[in-house]
Amino acid sequence: MTDRKMITLTIEGRQVQVPEGTSMLEAARSAGVLIPHYCYHPGLPVAGVCRMCLVEVEKAPKLAPACATAVADGQVIHVHSDKAREARTGVLEMLLINHPLDCPICDQSGECELQDYTYAEGRKSSRYREAKRFNPVEDFGGDVLYVPNRCILCTRCVRFMDDVAHDPVLNVSERGDRAVIGKFEDQDLTHPWAGNVVDLCPVGALLSKDFLNKARSWDLDRAASICPNCSQGCNATLETRDNVVVRIRPRPNDEVNRYFLCDEGRLDYRWLNRRDRIEYPHVRRDHALAPVEWEIAVDAAAVALRGRQAFVLASPGLSNETLFLLARIRDRTGGRGAFRVRQGAEAPLPGVPDLALRADRAANGRGAELLGFSRSETPLEGLRNGDVLIVADEELAGIDPASVATAVARAASIIVVGTTLPAWASGAAVVLPVANMAEEDGTFTNLRGRVQRYLQAKQAPGLVRPAWSALGDLLTALGESALYFLPSDVFAALAAAVPAFAGLDYDRLGLVGVPVAGDGAATAAAGALVGAAP
Amino acid sequence: MAINVKVLARPVEDVSYVRATLKGMALTFRHLVDPHKVTVQYPEQRDELSPRWRGTHRMLTTEDGKAKCVACGLCPTVCPANCIKLVPGEDEQGNRYPLVFEIDEFRCIFCGYCQEVCPEEAIHVGRHYENSEYSREGFVYDLERLVSQTHAVCEMWDPTDPRGE
């Protein structure tokens, strides 16, 4: 990149320097100028079919498509000149000829580029008096619904399936004003990454069946997060409505997932909204669990741990901060820790290097390894007679509960630190209810060792506290100095204590993350700008 | 000890009740014969409401009796009093429609924004003022109630003077 010649040009009166070969549209973006566009997407090959990005170039005879034209030295580009504006208004009028006025029932409404640009520079009223084209809604398979009436034929979806997913299922069928997006016969959008066409679609033509009619985009609260469903650690945005996660969408990060998120990741969010949560701390009194104050429960846990070794059964979905504090409890008592990762089929996205839905269906297995937890298919084997079993948000789903219960019977007592109380751990002495990943701030370490932050998206129920906060109190009760007020405090202690995390802090991680020491020579520039949404 | 009340000597014609009584009775008899009436004989008689009167809501329906609402969510968005609850859903034909549509008429400030913003001309504020209920809950109008009401709806502007001149 550095050996490329730099070119200086002027866009909307602003001088910018960009490497040779950059498109006008990208150059304008680096100058902070948005050139309206539909077919261009930074994650897809350039098509130049929508004609929306036409800009006026001084001394050029015609308007130039900004997405497909490389910049030249000394160029002067006008994006908002009368000529360019008139061209865009014309394009919008043509697009609106067959676009129905059904924004009130369209799921894209509020985040629709056609809506936005029409409000900004479209005609005030239509001159078209004829009947609009009509095609029925089509089920594209997978999670995708196609509404041909709304389609503006930008072909982003076709290019995604052809060039990124390498699964050419979609095409442009028919010609002229009859053209629609079609499927090849007997093929469906069943590719594990096909759901991305819904995000790529600039209008409401491709819709997610899962999200259909669920919420309006302006009702949603958004939080920068990490997809918690596999070890790839795709950057994502959790979107909530009334404290319920309703959608996960990709957040651009060139180092991890570029602009994409797999279907399994984007549809597997319901566990974040579970209703069978434990909401209050409990301790065992008279052979039954009784709800108590936090202080009482934490003291009871400290008493249970006194003089015994802890065996920590950790979930690989816990944050680095929580795992670090669990590791400190483990080491303080001279105990051991293990975790188990649920496995699934690996599903790569061929068009992006090193991007796949990973076999490890948990976000932080790597972090657990770095913090000294041992990975095992049967994690309870390490539990010895007389140990105190600390179950940290692990349900051991898929393993026969009865056999787990017999293994657990070896423990002197059980402390549950979790979102739910699994049946096999119902004999617990102490239950500390903690927040799930959507309810707390924290970090995950992905399988390539990249530490990435996620932010709180919703409120936790009842008296639930983030696990780092509860475990900090427990450590204090055990006699260690562990006074933490913020997750960043815990992370600072983690960075000071664990060599792999040395030198990292929340400010350096930013929202794109940094690889841990000794992992991957390519260290991303800290705090680098997240690629702006296309 | 007697209180020394100072009695002023006034002319009889100034302090006499006769003059005041006659004055009052004159007014009474004038009203008796004068047809100028202010009292409205409610409920037999009712005042005409302005076409722009904004009262409790009504949901208009299509020919087949269904609410016109498509659950677009604009009215709860625009409502300054936050009194509209809307949960969108799908009907048997796959059309978007409101699963829940409730207006809390106690919280409503009758600004009429909901009617103005509605792209389907479904929700209207009504030309209606008789709103008694037996319970507070009765003032949370659900979709069924909003659809079944028949009173006239607000015109938002006077048709004879649309510019408000």
Short mmCIF file of C-alpha atoms in Angstrom, two decimals, chain A residues 33-478:
data_model
loop_
_atom_site.label_atom_id
_atom_site.label_comp_id
_atom_site.label_asym_id
_atom_site.label_seq_id
_atom_site.Cartn_x
_atom_site.Cartn_y
_atom_site.Cartn_z
CA VAL A 33 -18.22 13.49 1.41
CA LEU A 34 -20.99 10.98 0.83
CA ILE A 35 -21.68 10.31 -2.83
CA PRO A 36 -25.16 8.74 -2.99
CA HIS A 37 -24.96 5.20 -4.38
CA TYR A 38 -26.93 1.97 -4.58
CA CYS A 39 -25.02 -0.72 -6.47
CA TYR A 40 -21.61 0.08 -4.98
CA HIS A 41 -20.66 -1.74 -1.81
CA PRO A 42 -17.11 -1.82 -0.46
CA GLY A 43 -17.34 -5.57 0.12
CA LEU A 44 -18.44 -6.41 -3.41
CA PRO A 45 -17.02 -6.04 -6.92
CA VAL A 46 -17.96 -2.83 -8.71
CA ALA A 47 -20.89 -3.08 -11.12
CA GLY A 48 -21.76 0.51 -12.04
CA VAL A 49 -25.39 -0.29 -12.85
CA CYS A 50 -27.41 2.09 -10.69
CA ARG A 51 -26.03 5.39 -12.12
CA MET A 52 -26.75 7.04 -8.79
CA CYS A 53 -23.14 8.00 -8.07
CA LEU A 54 -22.69 10.21 -11.15
CA VAL A 55 -20.50 13.19 -10.29
CA GLU A 56 -19.35 16.19 -12.25
CA VAL A 57 -15.62 16.28 -13.02
CA GLU A 58 -14.21 19.56 -14.24
CA LYS A 59 -12.91 19.46 -17.85
CA ALA A 60 -14.68 16.12 -18.47
CA PRO A 61 -17.40 16.09 -21.12
CA LYS A 62 -19.84 13.86 -19.23
CA LEU A 63 -20.72 12.99 -15.68
CA ALA A 64 -18.62 10.11 -14.37
CA PRO A 65 -19.79 7.14 -12.23
CA ALA A 66 -17.83 7.70 -9.03
CA CYS A 67 -17.80 4.04 -8.01
CA ALA A 68 -16.18 2.82 -11.23
CA THR A 69 -13.85 5.72 -12.09
CA ALA A 70 -10.37 5.90 -10.66
CA VAL A 71 -9.14 9.26 -9.45
CA ALA A 72 -6.56 11.25 -11.44
CA ASP A 73 -4.06 13.84 -10.27
CA GLY A 74 -5.41 17.37 -10.00
CA GLN A 75 -9.01 16.37 -10.62
CA VAL A 76 -11.73 18.67 -9.34
CA ILE A 77 -14.91 16.77 -8.49
CA HIS A 78 -18.28 18.30 -7.71
CA VAL A 79 -20.81 16.07 -5.98
CA HIS A 80 -23.46 18.66 -5.26
CA SER A 81 -23.30 20.78 -8.41
CA ASP A 82 -26.54 21.44 -10.27
CA LYS A 83 -25.65 18.99 -13.02
CA ALA A 84 -24.87 16.11 -10.67
CA ARG A 85 -27.90 16.83 -8.55
CA GLU A 86 -30.17 16.90 -11.59
CA ALA A 87 -28.77 13.54 -12.71
CA ARG A 88 -29.50 12.00 -9.32
CA THR A 89 -33.01 13.43 -9.24
CA GLY A 90 -33.56 11.86 -12.65
CA VAL A 91 -32.25 8.48 -11.51
CA LEU A 92 -34.47 8.61 -8.45
CA GLU A 93 -37.51 9.44 -10.57
CA MET A 94 -36.82 6.41 -12.77
CA LEU A 95 -36.33 4.14 -9.75
CA LEU A 96 -39.59 5.35 -8.24
CA ILE A 97 -41.59 4.60 -11.42
CA ASN A 98 -42.16 1.04 -10.29
CA HIS A 99 -41.37 1.35 -6.61
CA PRO A 100 -44.56 1.03 -4.57
CA LEU A 101 -45.44 3.67 -2.00
CA ASP A 102 -45.64 1.09 0.76
CA CYS A 103 -43.10 2.50 3.17
CA PRO A 104 -45.66 2.17 6.02
CA ILE A 105 -45.62 -1.62 5.72
CA CYS A 106 -42.03 -2.03 4.54
CA ASP A 107 -39.52 -3.39 7.04
CA GLN A 108 -36.70 -1.34 5.54
CA SER A 109 -38.52 1.90 6.23
CA GLY A 110 -36.31 4.16 8.29
CA GLU A 111 -33.07 2.55 7.14
CA CYS A 112 -33.82 2.61 3.40
CA GLU A 113 -31.38 4.34 1.10
CA LEU A 114 -34.07 4.98 -1.50
CA GLN A 115 -36.18 6.69 1.16
CA ASP A 116 -33.24 8.75 2.40
CA TYR A 117 -32.05 9.95 -0.98
CA THR A 118 -35.58 10.63 -2.19
CA TYR A 119 -36.18 12.82 0.82
CA ALA A 120 -32.86 14.53 0.23
CA GLU A 121 -32.92 15.15 -3.49
CA GLY A 122 -35.89 13.45 -5.11
CA ARG A 123 -38.76 15.13 -6.93
CA LYS A 124 -41.53 16.44 -4.74
CA SER A 125 -44.22 14.60 -6.69
CA SER A 126 -44.47 11.90 -9.31
CA ARG A 127 -45.15 12.59 -12.98
CA TYR A 128 -45.90 8.95 -13.68
CA ARG A 129 -49.60 8.27 -14.22
CA GLU A 130 -49.57 4.69 -15.54
CA ALA A 131 -50.11 1.55 -13.47
CA LYS A 132 -47.06 0.26 -11.61
CA ARG A 133 -45.48 -3.09 -12.37
CA PHE A 134 -46.61 -5.86 -10.01
CA ASN A 135 -44.94 -9.14 -9.12
CA PRO A 136 -45.89 -11.39 -6.20
CA VAL A 137 -43.67 -11.86 -3.18
CA GLU A 138 -41.33 -14.80 -3.54
CA ASP A 139 -39.78 -17.02 -0.87
CA PHE A 140 -36.07 -17.31 -1.63
CA GLY A 141 -35.49 -20.06 0.93
CA GLY A 142 -33.35 -19.74 4.01
CA ASP A 143 -34.28 -16.64 5.94
CA VAL A 144 -34.87 -14.50 2.87
CA LEU A 145 -38.06 -13.14 1.37
CA TYR A 146 -37.99 -11.31 -1.99
CA VAL A 147 -40.44 -8.48 -2.72
CA PRO A 148 -39.83 -7.77 -6.42
CA ASN A 149 -41.93 -4.61 -6.53
CA ARG A 150 -39.52 -2.83 -4.25
CA CYS A 151 -36.38 -4.04 -6.04
CA ILE A 152 -34.18 -1.43 -7.74
CA LEU A 153 -31.95 -4.05 -9.39
CA CYS A 154 -28.70 -2.87 -7.89
CA THR A 155 -27.53 -6.53 -8.10
CA ARG A 156 -25.70 -6.38 -4.78
CA CYS A 157 -27.33 -9.67 -3.80
CA VAL A 158 -26.37 -11.34 -7.09
CA ARG A 159 -22.77 -10.21 -6.74
CA PHE A 160 -22.61 -11.33 -3.14
CA MET A 161 -23.77 -14.84 -3.99
CA ASP A 162 -21.51 -15.04 -7.06
CA ASP A 163 -18.30 -13.45 -5.87
CA VAL A 164 -18.31 -13.66 -2.08
CA ALA A 165 -20.34 -16.76 -1.24
CA HIS A 166 -19.24 -18.53 -4.46
CA ASP A 167 -22.69 -20.07 -4.64
CA PRO A 168 -24.32 -18.54 -7.73
CA VAL A 169 -28.00 -18.95 -6.94
CA LEU A 170 -29.33 -15.54 -7.90
CA ASN A 171 -29.48 -13.84 -11.27
CA VAL A 172 -31.23 -11.00 -13.04
CA SER A 173 -34.11 -12.62 -14.91
CA GLU A 174 -36.02 -11.01 -17.79
CA ARG A 175 -35.00 -7.75 -19.40
CA GLY A 176 -35.89 -4.10 -19.48
CA ASP A 177 -38.64 -3.01 -17.16
CA ARG A 178 -39.65 -6.64 -16.55
CA ALA A 179 -36.29 -7.46 -14.99
CA VAL A 180 -36.38 -9.00 -11.52
CA ILE A 181 -33.95 -10.88 -9.33
CA GLY A 182 -34.50 -14.57 -9.96
CA LYS A 183 -33.33 -17.85 -8.53
CA PHE A 184 -31.89 -20.62 -10.65
CA GLU A 185 -34.29 -23.50 -10.84
CA ASP A 186 -34.39 -25.87 -7.87
CA GLN A 187 -31.88 -23.78 -5.97
CA ASP A 188 -32.51 -21.90 -2.76
CA LEU A 189 -30.66 -19.35 -0.72
CA THR A 190 -29.48 -22.04 1.67
CA HIS A 191 -25.84 -20.98 1.80
CA PRO A 192 -24.90 -20.53 5.48
CA TRP A 193 -23.96 -16.89 4.77
CA ALA A 194 -26.90 -16.08 2.46
CA GLY A 195 -28.60 -13.90 5.07
CA ASN A 196 -26.15 -11.12 4.24
CA VAL A 197 -28.15 -10.26 1.11
CA VAL A 198 -30.79 -8.81 3.45
CA ASP A 199 -28.28 -6.33 4.88
CA LEU A 200 -26.77 -5.63 1.49
CA CYS A 201 -30.13 -4.78 -0.09
CA PRO A 202 -30.36 -0.97 -0.01
CA VAL A 203 -34.17 -1.10 -0.19
CA GLY A 204 -36.82 -3.41 1.25
CA ALA A 205 -36.72 -5.96 -1.56
CA LEU A 206 -34.88 -8.64 0.39
CA LEU A 207 -36.28 -9.11 3.86
CA SER A 208 -35.43 -11.32 6.78
CA LYS A 209 -38.33 -13.62 7.61
CA ASP A 210 -37.16 -13.67 11.19
CA PHE A 211 -37.35 -9.88 11.55
CA LEU A 212 -40.43 -9.43 9.36
CA ASN A 213 -42.93 -6.97 10.86
CA LYS A 214 -41.23 -7.21 14.23
CA ALA A 215 -40.07 -3.67 14.85
CA ARG A 216 -39.52 -0.36 13.11
CA SER A 217 -35.91 0.56 12.67
CA TRP A 218 -36.28 3.85 14.52
CA ASP A 219 -37.59 2.05 17.60
CA LEU A 220 -34.41 0.02 17.98
CA ASP A 221 -31.57 0.71 20.37
CA ARG A 222 -28.20 -0.36 19.07
CA ALA A 223 -25.04 -1.40 20.84
CA ALA A 224 -21.65 -2.30 19.35
CA SER A 225 -21.06 -5.91 20.20
CA ILE A 226 -19.40 -9.14 19.17
CA CYS A 227 -21.36 -12.07 17.81
CA PRO A 228 -21.30 -14.54 20.72
CA ASN A 229 -22.16 -17.63 18.70
CA CYS A 230 -18.79 -18.88 17.48
CA SER A 231 -15.07 -18.35 18.00
CA GLN A 232 -14.66 -16.21 14.86
CA GLY A 233 -15.68 -13.12 16.84
CA CYS A 234 -17.45 -11.28 14.05
CA ASN A 235 -18.11 -7.66 14.95
CA ALA A 236 -21.83 -7.14 15.28
CA THR A 237 -24.47 -4.69 16.38
CA LEU A 238 -27.06 -5.92 18.87
CA GLU A 239 -30.37 -4.23 18.22
CA THR A 240 -32.90 -4.23 21.03
CA ARG A 241 -36.44 -3.07 21.43
CA ASP A 242 -38.03 -2.72 24.87
CA ASN A 243 -35.07 -4.54 26.41
CA VAL A 244 -35.40 -7.51 24.06
CA VAL A 245 -32.74 -8.36 21.48
CA VAL A 246 -34.57 -8.51 18.15
CA ARG A 247 -31.76 -8.57 15.62
CA ILE A 248 -28.01 -9.01 15.20
CA ARG A 249 -26.39 -7.31 12.23
CA PRO A 250 -22.76 -7.24 11.13
CA ARG A 251 -20.55 -4.32 12.07
CA PRO A 252 -17.76 -3.69 9.57
CA ASN A 253 -14.27 -4.75 10.60
CA ASP A 254 -11.78 -5.43 7.83
CA GLU A 255 -9.59 -7.53 10.09
CA VAL A 256 -12.26 -10.03 11.08
CA ASN A 257 -15.53 -10.24 9.22
CA ARG A 258 -15.39 -7.34 6.74
CA TYR A 259 -19.12 -6.57 6.27
CA PHE A 260 -20.62 -9.97 6.87
CA LEU A 261 -22.24 -12.18 9.47
CA CYS A 262 -23.37 -15.77 9.00
CA ASP A 263 -26.99 -16.89 9.25
CA GLU A 264 -26.44 -18.99 12.35
CA GLY A 265 -24.84 -16.03 14.10
CA ARG A 266 -27.55 -13.62 13.08
CA LEU A 267 -30.48 -15.90 13.97
CA ASP A 268 -29.17 -17.36 17.21
CA TYR A 269 -29.93 -14.47 19.55
CA ARG A 270 -32.96 -15.75 21.44
CA TRP A 271 -30.88 -17.18 24.25
CA LEU A 272 -29.97 -13.61 25.13
CA ASN A 273 -33.67 -13.03 25.91
CA ARG A 274 -34.20 -16.15 28.03
CA ARG A 275 -37.00 -15.86 30.54
CA ASP A 276 -35.90 -18.71 32.83
CA ARG A 277 -33.17 -16.61 34.40
CA ILE A 278 -32.26 -16.69 38.06
CA GLU A 279 -32.82 -13.15 39.21
CA TYR A 280 -31.80 -13.19 42.88
CA PRO A 281 -28.82 -14.56 44.83
CA HIS A 282 -29.68 -17.74 46.72
CA VAL A 283 -28.11 -19.72 49.53
CA ARG A 284 -29.10 -23.16 50.83
CA ARG A 285 -31.12 -22.99 54.04
CA ASP A 286 -33.00 -25.97 55.47
CA HIS A 287 -32.41 -28.04 52.31
CA ALA A 288 -33.85 -25.45 49.99
CA LEU A 289 -32.49 -22.49 48.13
CA ALA A 290 -33.62 -19.22 49.67
CA PRO A 291 -33.28 -15.81 48.04
CA VAL A 292 -30.94 -13.52 49.96
CA GLU A 293 -29.02 -10.28 49.64
CA TRP A 294 -25.84 -10.23 47.58
CA GLU A 295 -23.57 -9.70 50.60
CA ILE A 296 -24.95 -12.79 52.35
CA ALA A 297 -24.60 -14.95 49.25
CA VAL A 298 -21.04 -13.77 48.56
CA ASP A 299 -20.03 -14.42 52.17
CA ALA A 300 -21.63 -17.88 52.01
CA ALA A 301 -19.63 -18.62 48.84
CA ALA A 302 -16.43 -17.47 50.57
CA VAL A 303 -17.18 -19.73 53.54
CA ALA A 304 -17.82 -22.69 51.23
CA LEU A 305 -14.46 -22.12 49.53
CA ARG A 306 -12.44 -21.74 52.70
CA GLY A 307 -9.84 -24.45 53.11
CA ARG A 308 -10.91 -26.30 49.98
CA GLN A 309 -9.76 -26.47 46.39
CA ALA A 310 -12.00 -25.00 43.73
CA PHE A 311 -12.80 -26.77 40.51
CA VAL A 312 -14.06 -24.18 38.04
CA LEU A 313 -16.36 -25.43 35.29
CA ALA A 314 -16.29 -22.34 33.09
CA SER A 315 -18.35 -21.48 30.07
CA PRO A 316 -16.32 -20.49 27.01
CA GLY A 317 -18.94 -17.81 26.44
CA LEU A 318 -17.77 -15.78 29.43
CA SER A 319 -15.77 -12.59 29.01
CA ASN A 320 -12.00 -12.40 29.51
CA GLU A 321 -12.63 -10.33 32.63
CA THR A 322 -14.89 -12.96 34.22
CA LEU A 323 -12.57 -15.81 33.27
CA PHE A 324 -9.63 -13.90 34.74
CA LEU A 325 -11.37 -13.50 38.08
CA LEU A 326 -12.42 -17.17 38.02
CA ALA A 327 -8.79 -18.07 37.31
CA ARG A 328 -7.72 -16.04 40.33
CA ILE A 329 -10.20 -17.89 42.57
CA ARG A 330 -8.96 -21.15 41.06
CA ASP A 331 -5.28 -20.31 41.63
CA ARG A 332 -5.86 -18.91 45.10
CA THR A 333 -7.39 -22.19 46.26
CA GLY A 334 -4.88 -24.26 44.29
CA GLY A 335 -7.65 -25.73 42.21
CA ARG A 336 -8.18 -26.53 38.54
CA GLY A 337 -10.49 -25.35 35.81
CA ALA A 338 -11.96 -26.81 32.66
CA PHE A 339 -14.35 -25.85 29.92
CA ARG A 340 -16.19 -27.53 27.12
CA VAL A 341 -16.97 -26.04 23.73
CA ARG A 342 -20.12 -27.02 21.90
CA GLN A 343 -19.20 -28.17 18.41
CA GLY A 344 -20.91 -27.60 15.07
CA ALA A 345 -20.16 -27.78 11.39
CA GLU A 346 -17.64 -25.27 10.07
CA ALA A 347 -18.99 -23.07 7.26
CA PRO A 348 -16.51 -20.77 5.52
CA LEU A 349 -17.34 -17.72 3.44
CA PRO A 350 -15.06 -18.37 0.46
CA GLY A 351 -14.81 -14.78 -0.75
CA VAL A 352 -13.23 -13.49 2.45
CA PRO A 353 -9.93 -14.95 3.70
CA ASP A 354 -10.02 -16.56 7.13
CA LEU A 355 -13.72 -15.98 7.71
CA ALA A 356 -15.96 -18.87 8.66
CA LEU A 357 -18.63 -19.98 11.03
CA ARG A 358 -16.23 -21.91 13.25
CA ALA A 359 -16.71 -25.39 14.67
CA ASP A 360 -16.29 -23.96 18.18
CA ARG A 361 -19.72 -22.55 18.90
CA ALA A 362 -18.59 -20.26 21.71
CA ALA A 363 -17.01 -16.85 21.63
CA ASN A 364 -14.18 -17.09 24.11
CA GLY A 365 -12.63 -20.57 24.08
CA ARG A 366 -9.30 -18.98 23.20
CA GLY A 367 -9.53 -16.60 26.14
CA ALA A 368 -10.27 -19.51 28.48
CA GLU A 369 -7.17 -21.33 27.17
CA LEU A 370 -5.01 -18.25 27.61
CA LEU A 371 -6.21 -17.99 31.21
CA GLY A 372 -5.20 -21.54 31.98
CA PHE A 373 -8.46 -23.44 31.72
CA SER A 374 -8.14 -26.85 30.13
CA ARG A 375 -10.34 -27.80 27.26
CA SER A 376 -12.15 -31.12 27.50
CA GLU A 377 -15.12 -32.94 26.08
CA THR A 378 -15.86 -34.26 29.57
CA PRO A 379 -14.79 -31.33 31.71
CA LEU A 380 -16.06 -32.77 35.00
CA GLU A 381 -13.45 -35.57 34.94
CA GLY A 382 -10.97 -33.30 36.68
CA LEU A 383 -13.33 -32.82 39.62
CA ARG A 384 -11.88 -34.58 42.63
CA ASN A 385 -13.58 -35.73 45.84
CA GLY A 386 -13.93 -32.87 48.28
CA ASP A 387 -13.46 -30.07 45.72
CA VAL A 388 -15.78 -27.10 45.62
CA LEU A 389 -17.36 -27.04 42.18
CA ILE A 390 -17.83 -23.55 40.76
CA VAL A 391 -20.23 -23.73 37.80
CA ALA A 392 -19.74 -20.55 35.79
CA ASP A 393 -22.67 -20.16 33.42
CA GLU A 394 -22.29 -23.68 32.05
CA GLU A 395 -25.32 -25.91 31.50
CA LEU A 396 -23.46 -28.80 29.80
CA ALA A 397 -26.26 -28.96 27.26
CA GLY A 398 -26.37 -32.18 25.27
CA ILE A 399 -24.76 -34.29 28.00
CA ASP A 400 -27.02 -36.65 29.94
CA PRO A 401 -27.97 -34.71 33.10
CA ALA A 402 -28.09 -37.88 35.22
CA SER A 403 -24.47 -38.79 34.43
CA VAL A 404 -23.44 -35.21 35.07
CA ALA A 405 -25.24 -35.31 38.42
CA THR A 406 -23.32 -38.41 39.50
CA ALA A 407 -20.04 -36.74 38.51
CA VAL A 408 -21.04 -33.60 40.37
CA ALA A 409 -21.83 -35.65 43.49
CA ARG A 410 -18.06 -35.85 44.14
CA ALA A 411 -18.00 -32.16 44.97
CA ALA A 412 -18.09 -31.02 48.59
CA SER A 413 -20.40 -28.21 47.59
CA ILE A 414 -21.48 -26.36 44.46
CA ILE A 415 -21.37 -22.64 43.78
CA VAL A 416 -23.33 -21.60 40.71
CA VAL A 417 -22.28 -18.33 39.07
CA GLY A 418 -24.63 -18.16 36.14
CA THR A 419 -27.61 -16.91 34.22
CA THR A 420 -29.63 -20.09 34.78
CA LEU A 421 -29.64 -22.91 37.27
CA PRO A 422 -29.16 -26.26 35.49
CA ALA A 423 -31.12 -29.16 36.97
CA TRP A 424 -27.97 -31.14 37.73
CA ALA A 425 -26.67 -28.25 39.86
CA SER A 426 -29.88 -27.78 41.82
CA GLY A 427 -28.11 -29.00 44.95
CA ALA A 428 -25.97 -25.86 44.90
CA ALA A 429 -24.95 -24.26 48.18
CA VAL A 430 -24.82 -20.76 46.72
CA VAL A 431 -26.25 -19.30 43.53
CA LEU A 432 -24.91 -15.98 42.25
CA PRO A 433 -27.01 -14.67 39.33
CA VAL A 434 -24.96 -12.89 36.68
CA ALA A 435 -25.62 -11.00 33.47
CA ASN A 436 -25.36 -12.54 30.03
CA MET A 437 -23.17 -10.97 27.36
CA ALA A 438 -25.87 -8.61 26.14
CA GLU A 439 -26.23 -7.14 29.63
CA GLU A 440 -22.62 -6.31 30.44
CA ASP A 441 -19.49 -4.74 29.00
CA GLY A 442 -16.57 -7.03 28.38
CA THR A 443 -14.10 -8.51 25.94
CA PHE A 444 -13.78 -11.77 24.01
CA THR A 445 -10.63 -13.27 22.52
CA ASN A 446 -11.37 -14.82 19.15
CA LEU A 447 -9.69 -17.91 17.75
CA ARG A 448 -6.92 -15.82 16.16
CA GLY A 449 -6.22 -14.19 19.52
CA ARG A 450 -7.89 -10.90 18.76
CA VAL A 451 -9.25 -9.20 21.87
CA GLN A 452 -12.44 -7.34 21.07
CA ARG A 453 -14.82 -5.33 23.22
CA TYR A 454 -18.57 -5.61 23.39
CA LEU A 455 -20.90 -3.10 24.98
CA GLN A 456 -24.02 -3.49 27.06
CA ALA A 457 -27.16 -3.71 24.93
CA LYS A 458 -29.92 -4.24 27.48
CA GLN A 459 -30.75 -4.23 31.18
CA ALA A 460 -30.29 -7.29 33.33
CA PRO A 461 -33.32 -8.64 35.23
CA GLY A 462 -33.80 -8.58 38.99
CA LEU A 463 -30.73 -8.20 41.20
CA VAL A 464 -28.49 -9.66 38.52
CA ARG A 465 -24.98 -8.21 38.38
CA PRO A 466 -22.22 -8.58 35.81
CA ALA A 467 -20.08 -11.60 36.63
CA TRP A 468 -16.88 -9.54 36.98
CA SER A 469 -18.54 -7.42 39.64
CA ALA A 470 -19.88 -10.38 41.63
CA LEU A 471 -16.61 -12.31 41.40
CA GLY A 472 -14.64 -9.21 42.42
CA ASP A 473 -16.69 -9.15 45.62
CA LEU A 474 -16.13 -12.87 46.14
CA LEU A 475 -12.36 -12.42 45.75
CA THR A 476 -12.46 -9.58 48.27
CA ALA A 477 -14.37 -11.81 50.67
CA LEU A 478 -11.65 -14.43 50.18
#
